[in-house]
Every structure is written in structure tokens, then in C-alpha cells.
Amino acid sequence: MSGSTYEVLVTRENGTWLGEVTNREGIQTFSRTYSGLRAALAEAIHVMDDLDDGAVVDTKWTFENVEAEFVSAIELGRQRRSLEERAAELVRNTARVAELLQSKGYSVRDISGALEMSPGRVSQILAPGAKKVIGASGSTTSAPRRAG
């Protein structure tokens, strides 16, 4: 079924999370935690459909017998993850554009004005030998490389 969406029905009974892929026979599992269920279902899909370990699987989750507040929290979590991914992309693009503009002769102040960030931050990004590190939150730190 590789390449299509796996439709997952999630229920919660007596504190146990149950998940079943409704459009693919034979894929169901359970866990004591929601995060455990997500991991177990991903593994079950990969095993049952013989997918590569790194294969991205598209899923559509529906919930029964799960409180509306929990389902809302799941959507909030999806939005947070999407925002963090977008922030990390912006950080990478900012560094790339700052370096490009500098190579074309623009000043740090011009670059900072265009990117709407402080000249000090632009200087950190552009520091010779600076190593750009993207953190889990998508923020960057620039630290001079150590001679060695």
C-alpha cells in the first residue's frame, strides 16, 4: 500500500490506546500511551507492508471514545511541529541569503534591514569561520571554529 494514505482509527478503552489501520487488513496494535501507540503503529505499517526503515508514511487519524480536549491537543501538537519545521527552514534561508548578500557587497546594516534583524545578529551569522548550528527549536547559534 506504499504511496497511499493509511487511515487509522484510534480508540481508548480502560486506559489503553488501540489503533487499527482501517483501509489495510491486519494492521492493529495497542499501547499504554498515545506516543507509544503512534510508534507501534508506524512500526506495524512498516513491517506489514515491508517498507524501508526511512520511508515516510502518510496517515490520517480519526478518534473514537477519546475526549475532544485530547484530540484538540493533538492538533495543537501538529501545528507546533509544523511551526518549528517552518522556523528551522527560515533560519537556514536567512543564513543563506545573508551570505549571498554579503558576497554581493551589501553592508551588514543593509542586510540587517532587509532581514529585519539586528546588525549584531547578522554579524554573528556572517562571522568568518562561524559554524551555524540549528537547535531543536530551529534557532541558530554561531560559534567561531576552534583552531586545531
Short mmCIF file of N, CA and C in Angstrom, two decimals:
data_model
loop_
_atom_site.label_atom_id
_atom_site.label_comp_id
_atom_site.label_asym_id
_atom_site.label_seq_id
_atom_site.Cartn_x
_atom_site.Cartn_y
_atom_site.Cartn_z
N MET A 1 0.83 -1.19 0.00
CA MET A 1 0.00 0.00 0.00
C MET A 1 0.87 1.24 0.00
N SER A 2 2.11 1.08 -0.21
CA SER A 2 3.04 2.19 -0.23
C SER A 2 2.57 3.26 -1.20
N GLY A 3 2.65 4.53 -0.80
CA GLY A 3 2.27 5.63 -1.66
C GLY A 3 0.87 6.16 -1.41
N SER A 4 0.07 5.48 -0.61
CA SER A 4 -1.26 5.98 -0.31
C SER A 4 -1.38 6.28 1.18
N THR A 5 -2.51 6.81 1.55
CA THR A 5 -2.74 7.21 2.94
C THR A 5 -3.30 6.05 3.75
N TYR A 6 -2.70 5.83 4.89
CA TYR A 6 -3.19 4.83 5.83
C TYR A 6 -4.20 5.51 6.75
N GLU A 7 -5.42 5.00 6.77
CA GLU A 7 -6.47 5.56 7.62
C GLU A 7 -6.46 4.81 8.94
N VAL A 8 -6.19 5.54 10.02
CA VAL A 8 -6.01 4.94 11.33
C VAL A 8 -7.18 5.34 12.23
N LEU A 9 -7.81 4.35 12.83
CA LEU A 9 -8.85 4.59 13.82
C LEU A 9 -8.25 4.34 15.20
N VAL A 10 -8.34 5.34 16.05
CA VAL A 10 -7.78 5.26 17.40
C VAL A 10 -8.93 5.31 18.40
N THR A 11 -8.90 4.38 19.35
CA THR A 11 -9.86 4.39 20.46
C THR A 11 -9.08 4.25 21.76
N ARG A 12 -9.75 4.57 22.84
CA ARG A 12 -9.13 4.41 24.16
C ARG A 12 -10.13 3.68 25.04
N GLU A 13 -9.69 2.55 25.56
CA GLU A 13 -10.56 1.73 26.40
C GLU A 13 -9.83 1.34 27.66
N ASN A 14 -10.39 1.69 28.80
CA ASN A 14 -9.82 1.36 30.11
C ASN A 14 -8.35 1.78 30.22
N GLY A 15 -8.03 2.95 29.69
CA GLY A 15 -6.67 3.47 29.80
C GLY A 15 -5.69 2.92 28.78
N THR A 16 -6.17 2.08 27.87
CA THR A 16 -5.30 1.51 26.83
C THR A 16 -5.67 2.13 25.48
N TRP A 17 -4.64 2.52 24.75
CA TRP A 17 -4.82 3.08 23.41
C TRP A 17 -4.81 1.95 22.39
N LEU A 18 -5.82 1.92 21.52
CA LEU A 18 -5.93 0.91 20.48
C LEU A 18 -5.90 1.60 19.13
N GLY A 19 -5.15 1.07 18.20
CA GLY A 19 -5.07 1.65 16.86
C GLY A 19 -5.21 0.59 15.80
N GLU A 20 -5.98 0.92 14.76
CA GLU A 20 -6.20 -0.02 13.66
C GLU A 20 -6.18 0.75 12.35
N VAL A 21 -5.44 0.23 11.38
CA VAL A 21 -5.47 0.79 10.03
C VAL A 21 -6.71 0.21 9.36
N THR A 22 -7.69 1.07 9.09
CA THR A 22 -8.99 0.59 8.62
C THR A 22 -9.01 0.28 7.13
N ASN A 23 -8.09 0.83 6.37
CA ASN A 23 -8.09 0.55 4.93
C ASN A 23 -6.98 -0.43 4.52
N ARG A 24 -6.48 -1.15 5.50
CA ARG A 24 -5.45 -2.18 5.24
C ARG A 24 -5.64 -3.28 6.27
N GLU A 25 -6.01 -4.45 5.82
CA GLU A 25 -6.31 -5.55 6.73
C GLU A 25 -5.06 -6.00 7.48
N GLY A 26 -5.25 -6.28 8.77
CA GLY A 26 -4.21 -6.91 9.57
C GLY A 26 -3.24 -5.98 10.28
N ILE A 27 -3.48 -4.68 10.25
CA ILE A 27 -2.57 -3.78 10.96
C ILE A 27 -3.32 -3.15 12.12
N GLN A 28 -3.03 -3.65 13.31
CA GLN A 28 -3.58 -3.08 14.53
C GLN A 28 -2.60 -3.33 15.67
N THR A 29 -2.68 -2.47 16.66
CA THR A 29 -1.80 -2.62 17.82
C THR A 29 -2.39 -1.84 18.98
N PHE A 30 -1.70 -1.87 20.11
CA PHE A 30 -2.16 -1.15 21.29
C PHE A 30 -0.95 -0.69 22.09
N SER A 31 -1.22 0.24 23.02
CA SER A 31 -0.16 0.73 23.90
C SER A 31 -0.80 1.39 25.12
N ARG A 32 -0.01 1.51 26.17
CA ARG A 32 -0.50 2.22 27.37
C ARG A 32 -0.46 3.73 27.17
N THR A 33 0.35 4.21 26.22
CA THR A 33 0.46 5.65 25.99
C THR A 33 0.16 5.97 24.53
N TYR A 34 -0.30 7.20 24.29
CA TYR A 34 -0.58 7.63 22.92
C TYR A 34 0.70 7.67 22.09
N SER A 35 1.77 8.19 22.66
CA SER A 35 3.03 8.24 21.89
C SER A 35 3.53 6.83 21.59
N GLY A 36 3.32 5.91 22.52
CA GLY A 36 3.68 4.52 22.28
C GLY A 36 2.85 3.91 21.16
N LEU A 37 1.58 4.26 21.11
CA LEU A 37 0.71 3.77 20.04
C LEU A 37 1.17 4.29 18.69
N ARG A 38 1.51 5.56 18.63
CA ARG A 38 1.99 6.14 17.36
C ARG A 38 3.23 5.39 16.87
N ALA A 39 4.17 5.15 17.78
CA ALA A 39 5.40 4.44 17.40
C ALA A 39 5.09 3.00 16.98
N ALA A 40 4.23 2.33 17.74
CA ALA A 40 3.89 0.93 17.43
C ALA A 40 3.16 0.81 16.10
N LEU A 41 2.27 1.76 15.80
CA LEU A 41 1.56 1.72 14.53
C LEU A 41 2.50 1.98 13.36
N ALA A 42 3.41 2.93 13.53
CA ALA A 42 4.39 3.20 12.47
C ALA A 42 5.21 1.95 12.18
N GLU A 43 5.65 1.29 13.24
CA GLU A 43 6.43 0.06 13.07
C GLU A 43 5.60 -1.03 12.41
N ALA A 44 4.34 -1.18 12.85
CA ALA A 44 3.48 -2.22 12.28
C ALA A 44 3.23 -1.98 10.79
N ILE A 45 3.03 -0.73 10.40
CA ILE A 45 2.83 -0.40 8.99
C ILE A 45 4.08 -0.75 8.18
N HIS A 46 5.23 -0.37 8.70
CA HIS A 46 6.49 -0.65 8.00
C HIS A 46 6.72 -2.16 7.85
N VAL A 47 6.43 -2.90 8.90
CA VAL A 47 6.65 -4.35 8.87
C VAL A 47 5.64 -5.03 7.94
N MET A 48 4.37 -4.71 8.10
CA MET A 48 3.32 -5.39 7.33
C MET A 48 3.41 -5.09 5.84
N ASP A 49 3.83 -3.88 5.49
CA ASP A 49 3.93 -3.52 4.07
C ASP A 49 5.36 -3.52 3.57
N ASP A 50 6.28 -4.08 4.39
CA ASP A 50 7.68 -4.25 4.00
C ASP A 50 8.29 -2.96 3.45
N LEU A 51 8.11 -1.88 4.21
CA LEU A 51 8.64 -0.57 3.82
C LEU A 51 10.04 -0.39 4.37
N ASP A 52 10.83 0.41 3.68
CA ASP A 52 12.17 0.75 4.16
C ASP A 52 12.06 1.49 5.49
N ASP A 53 13.09 1.36 6.32
CA ASP A 53 13.06 2.00 7.64
C ASP A 53 12.83 3.50 7.55
N GLY A 54 13.40 4.17 6.58
CA GLY A 54 13.27 5.62 6.48
C GLY A 54 12.07 6.08 5.68
N ALA A 55 11.24 5.15 5.21
CA ALA A 55 10.10 5.53 4.37
C ALA A 55 9.11 6.39 5.15
N VAL A 56 8.68 7.46 4.52
CA VAL A 56 7.68 8.35 5.13
C VAL A 56 6.31 7.78 4.83
N VAL A 57 5.50 7.67 5.87
CA VAL A 57 4.17 7.08 5.75
C VAL A 57 3.13 8.17 6.00
N ASP A 58 2.18 8.30 5.07
CA ASP A 58 1.11 9.28 5.21
C ASP A 58 -0.06 8.62 5.94
N THR A 59 -0.46 9.21 7.06
CA THR A 59 -1.56 8.66 7.84
C THR A 59 -2.63 9.71 8.07
N LYS A 60 -3.86 9.25 8.16
CA LYS A 60 -5.00 10.10 8.53
C LYS A 60 -5.64 9.45 9.75
N TRP A 61 -5.62 10.18 10.86
CA TRP A 61 -6.08 9.62 12.12
C TRP A 61 -7.48 10.12 12.45
N THR A 62 -8.35 9.20 12.85
CA THR A 62 -9.66 9.55 13.40
C THR A 62 -9.76 8.93 14.78
N PHE A 63 -10.57 9.53 15.62
CA PHE A 63 -10.64 9.13 17.03
C PHE A 63 -12.07 8.83 17.44
N GLU A 64 -12.22 7.76 18.18
CA GLU A 64 -13.49 7.40 18.81
C GLU A 64 -13.23 7.12 20.28
N ASN A 65 -14.15 7.53 21.12
CA ASN A 65 -14.03 7.31 22.56
C ASN A 65 -12.77 7.98 23.13
N VAL A 66 -12.41 9.12 22.54
CA VAL A 66 -11.29 9.93 23.01
C VAL A 66 -11.84 11.33 23.25
N GLU A 67 -11.54 11.90 24.41
CA GLU A 67 -12.07 13.21 24.76
C GLU A 67 -11.67 14.27 23.73
N ALA A 68 -12.61 15.17 23.46
CA ALA A 68 -12.39 16.23 22.47
C ALA A 68 -11.18 17.08 22.82
N GLU A 69 -10.93 17.30 24.10
CA GLU A 69 -9.78 18.10 24.51
C GLU A 69 -8.46 17.43 24.12
N PHE A 70 -8.43 16.11 24.19
CA PHE A 70 -7.21 15.39 23.80
C PHE A 70 -7.00 15.48 22.29
N VAL A 71 -8.07 15.33 21.54
CA VAL A 71 -7.98 15.45 20.09
C VAL A 71 -7.53 16.87 19.71
N SER A 72 -8.03 17.88 20.42
CA SER A 72 -7.60 19.26 20.19
C SER A 72 -6.12 19.42 20.51
N ALA A 73 -5.65 18.76 21.56
CA ALA A 73 -4.23 18.83 21.92
C ALA A 73 -3.37 18.20 20.82
N ILE A 74 -3.85 17.15 20.21
CA ILE A 74 -3.11 16.51 19.11
C ILE A 74 -2.97 17.49 17.95
N GLU A 75 -4.05 18.18 17.60
CA GLU A 75 -3.99 19.16 16.52
C GLU A 75 -3.04 20.30 16.89
N LEU A 76 -3.08 20.73 18.13
CA LEU A 76 -2.15 21.77 18.59
C LEU A 76 -0.71 21.29 18.45
N GLY A 77 -0.44 20.05 18.79
CA GLY A 77 0.89 19.48 18.63
C GLY A 77 1.34 19.45 17.18
N ARG A 78 0.42 19.11 16.28
CA ARG A 78 0.75 19.12 14.85
C ARG A 78 1.11 20.53 14.39
N GLN A 79 0.34 21.50 14.85
CA GLN A 79 0.61 22.89 14.48
C GLN A 79 1.96 23.34 15.02
N ARG A 80 2.28 22.95 16.25
CA ARG A 80 3.58 23.32 16.84
C ARG A 80 4.73 22.71 16.03
N ARG A 81 4.61 21.44 15.69
CA ARG A 81 5.65 20.78 14.91
C ARG A 81 5.83 21.46 13.55
N SER A 82 4.72 21.79 12.91
CA SER A 82 4.78 22.47 11.62
C SER A 82 5.45 23.83 11.74
N LEU A 83 5.13 24.56 12.80
CA LEU A 83 5.74 25.87 13.03
C LEU A 83 7.24 25.73 13.29
N GLU A 84 7.64 24.73 14.06
CA GLU A 84 9.06 24.51 14.33
C GLU A 84 9.81 24.15 13.05
N GLU A 85 9.19 23.34 12.20
CA GLU A 85 9.83 23.00 10.93
C GLU A 85 9.97 24.24 10.05
N ARG A 86 8.95 25.06 10.03
CA ARG A 86 8.99 26.31 9.24
C ARG A 86 10.05 27.26 9.80
N ALA A 87 10.14 27.36 11.12
CA ALA A 87 11.14 28.24 11.75
C ALA A 87 12.55 27.77 11.40
N ALA A 88 12.78 26.47 11.42
CA ALA A 88 14.11 25.94 11.07
C ALA A 88 14.44 26.25 9.61
N GLU A 89 13.44 26.16 8.74
CA GLU A 89 13.64 26.49 7.33
C GLU A 89 13.97 27.98 7.18
N LEU A 90 13.27 28.84 7.92
CA LEU A 90 13.56 30.27 7.87
C LEU A 90 14.97 30.58 8.34
N VAL A 91 15.41 29.90 9.37
CA VAL A 91 16.77 30.11 9.88
C VAL A 91 17.79 29.75 8.81
N ARG A 92 17.61 28.60 8.17
CA ARG A 92 18.54 28.19 7.11
C ARG A 92 18.53 29.18 5.95
N ASN A 93 17.33 29.60 5.53
CA ASN A 93 17.23 30.54 4.43
C ASN A 93 17.82 31.90 4.78
N THR A 94 17.64 32.33 6.02
CA THR A 94 18.20 33.61 6.46
C THR A 94 19.72 33.60 6.36
N ALA A 95 20.34 32.55 6.84
CA ALA A 95 21.80 32.45 6.77
C ALA A 95 22.26 32.41 5.32
N ARG A 96 21.57 31.66 4.50
CA ARG A 96 21.94 31.55 3.08
C ARG A 96 21.84 32.91 2.39
N VAL A 97 20.73 33.63 2.61
CA VAL A 97 20.53 34.93 1.97
C VAL A 97 21.52 35.96 2.51
N ALA A 98 21.77 35.94 3.81
CA ALA A 98 22.74 36.88 4.39
C ALA A 98 24.11 36.68 3.75
N GLU A 99 24.52 35.44 3.60
CA GLU A 99 25.82 35.15 2.98
C GLU A 99 25.84 35.57 1.52
N LEU A 100 24.75 35.34 0.81
CA LEU A 100 24.66 35.74 -0.59
C LEU A 100 24.75 37.26 -0.74
N LEU A 101 23.99 37.99 0.09
CA LEU A 101 24.01 39.45 0.01
C LEU A 101 25.38 40.00 0.36
N GLN A 102 26.03 39.40 1.36
CA GLN A 102 27.37 39.85 1.71
C GLN A 102 28.33 39.64 0.53
N SER A 103 28.20 38.51 -0.15
CA SER A 103 29.08 38.23 -1.28
C SER A 103 28.85 39.21 -2.43
N LYS A 104 27.68 39.84 -2.46
CA LYS A 104 27.37 40.83 -3.50
C LYS A 104 27.71 42.25 -3.06
N GLY A 105 28.34 42.37 -1.87
CA GLY A 105 28.84 43.66 -1.44
C GLY A 105 27.92 44.47 -0.54
N TYR A 106 26.81 43.91 -0.10
CA TYR A 106 25.92 44.66 0.79
C TYR A 106 26.52 44.72 2.19
N SER A 107 26.25 45.83 2.88
CA SER A 107 26.77 46.00 4.24
C SER A 107 25.93 45.20 5.23
N VAL A 108 26.51 44.97 6.40
CA VAL A 108 25.79 44.28 7.47
C VAL A 108 24.52 45.05 7.82
N ARG A 109 24.59 46.38 7.84
CA ARG A 109 23.40 47.18 8.17
C ARG A 109 22.33 47.05 7.09
N ASP A 110 22.73 47.02 5.82
CA ASP A 110 21.74 46.82 4.76
C ASP A 110 21.10 45.44 4.88
N ILE A 111 21.92 44.44 5.12
CA ILE A 111 21.41 43.07 5.25
C ILE A 111 20.48 42.97 6.46
N SER A 112 20.88 43.59 7.57
CA SER A 112 20.03 43.52 8.77
C SER A 112 18.70 44.21 8.53
N GLY A 113 18.71 45.31 7.79
CA GLY A 113 17.46 46.00 7.47
C GLY A 113 16.55 45.15 6.60
N ALA A 114 17.15 44.49 5.61
CA ALA A 114 16.36 43.65 4.71
C ALA A 114 15.78 42.44 5.44
N LEU A 115 16.58 41.86 6.33
CA LEU A 115 16.15 40.65 7.04
C LEU A 115 15.41 40.94 8.34
N GLU A 116 15.31 42.23 8.69
CA GLU A 116 14.63 42.65 9.91
C GLU A 116 15.19 41.96 11.14
N MET A 117 16.51 42.04 11.26
CA MET A 117 17.20 41.52 12.44
C MET A 117 18.31 42.49 12.79
N SER A 118 18.85 42.36 13.97
CA SER A 118 19.87 43.30 14.42
C SER A 118 21.17 43.11 13.63
N PRO A 119 21.91 44.22 13.45
CA PRO A 119 23.21 44.09 12.79
C PRO A 119 24.14 43.14 13.54
N GLY A 120 24.04 43.12 14.87
CA GLY A 120 24.87 42.21 15.65
C GLY A 120 24.59 40.76 15.32
N ARG A 121 23.31 40.43 15.15
CA ARG A 121 22.95 39.04 14.82
C ARG A 121 23.44 38.68 13.42
N VAL A 122 23.30 39.63 12.49
CA VAL A 122 23.79 39.38 11.13
C VAL A 122 25.30 39.17 11.17
N SER A 123 26.01 39.97 11.96
CA SER A 123 27.46 39.81 12.08
C SER A 123 27.82 38.43 12.62
N GLN A 124 27.04 37.94 13.59
CA GLN A 124 27.29 36.59 14.12
C GLN A 124 27.12 35.54 13.03
N ILE A 125 26.06 35.67 12.25
CA ILE A 125 25.78 34.70 11.19
C ILE A 125 26.90 34.72 10.15
N LEU A 126 27.41 35.92 9.86
CA LEU A 126 28.39 36.08 8.79
C LEU A 126 29.84 35.99 9.25
N ALA A 127 30.07 35.80 10.54
CA ALA A 127 31.44 35.77 11.06
C ALA A 127 32.28 34.74 10.31
N PRO A 128 33.49 35.13 9.87
CA PRO A 128 34.36 34.17 9.18
C PRO A 128 34.61 32.95 10.06
N GLY A 129 34.45 31.80 9.48
CA GLY A 129 34.69 30.57 10.22
C GLY A 129 33.58 30.21 11.19
N ALA A 130 32.49 30.99 11.19
CA ALA A 130 31.39 30.68 12.11
C ALA A 130 30.71 29.40 11.67
N LYS A 131 30.44 28.57 12.62
CA LYS A 131 29.74 27.31 12.36
C LYS A 131 28.29 27.53 12.73
N LYS A 132 27.39 27.34 11.78
CA LYS A 132 25.97 27.52 12.05
C LYS A 132 25.41 26.23 12.62
N VAL A 133 24.79 26.33 13.77
CA VAL A 133 24.20 25.18 14.43
C VAL A 133 22.72 25.45 14.59
N ILE A 134 21.90 24.55 14.08
CA ILE A 134 20.46 24.70 14.23
C ILE A 134 20.01 23.83 15.38
N GLY A 135 19.42 24.48 16.39
CA GLY A 135 18.95 23.76 17.56
C GLY A 135 17.61 23.10 17.31
N ALA A 136 17.14 22.35 18.29
CA ALA A 136 15.87 21.63 18.17
C ALA A 136 14.71 22.58 17.96
N SER A 137 14.81 23.79 18.50
CA SER A 137 13.73 24.75 18.34
C SER A 137 13.81 25.49 17.02
N GLY A 138 14.87 25.23 16.24
CA GLY A 138 15.04 25.92 14.98
C GLY A 138 15.89 27.16 15.09
N SER A 139 16.30 27.51 16.30
CA SER A 139 17.15 28.69 16.46
C SER A 139 18.58 28.32 16.11
N THR A 140 19.35 29.33 15.75
CA THR A 140 20.75 29.06 15.42
C THR A 140 21.66 29.72 16.42
N THR A 141 22.80 29.14 16.54
CA THR A 141 23.89 29.79 17.25
C THR A 141 25.07 29.76 16.31
N SER A 142 25.85 30.79 16.36
CA SER A 142 27.05 30.83 15.54
C SER A 142 28.22 30.91 16.49
N ALA A 143 29.10 29.97 16.38
CA ALA A 143 30.27 29.95 17.25
C ALA A 143 31.50 29.84 16.38
N PRO A 144 32.53 30.65 16.67
CA PRO A 144 33.76 30.54 15.89
C PRO A 144 34.34 29.14 16.03
N ARG A 145 34.86 28.63 14.93
CA ARG A 145 35.51 27.32 14.96
C ARG A 145 36.83 27.45 15.70
N ARG A 146 37.16 26.43 16.43
CA ARG A 146 38.42 26.43 17.17
C ARG A 146 39.54 25.96 16.25
N ALA A 147 40.65 26.64 16.36
CA ALA A 147 41.82 26.22 15.59
C ALA A 147 42.32 24.91 16.17
N GLY A 148 42.75 24.04 15.35
CA GLY A 148 43.19 22.81 15.94
C GLY A 148 43.84 21.96 15.01
#
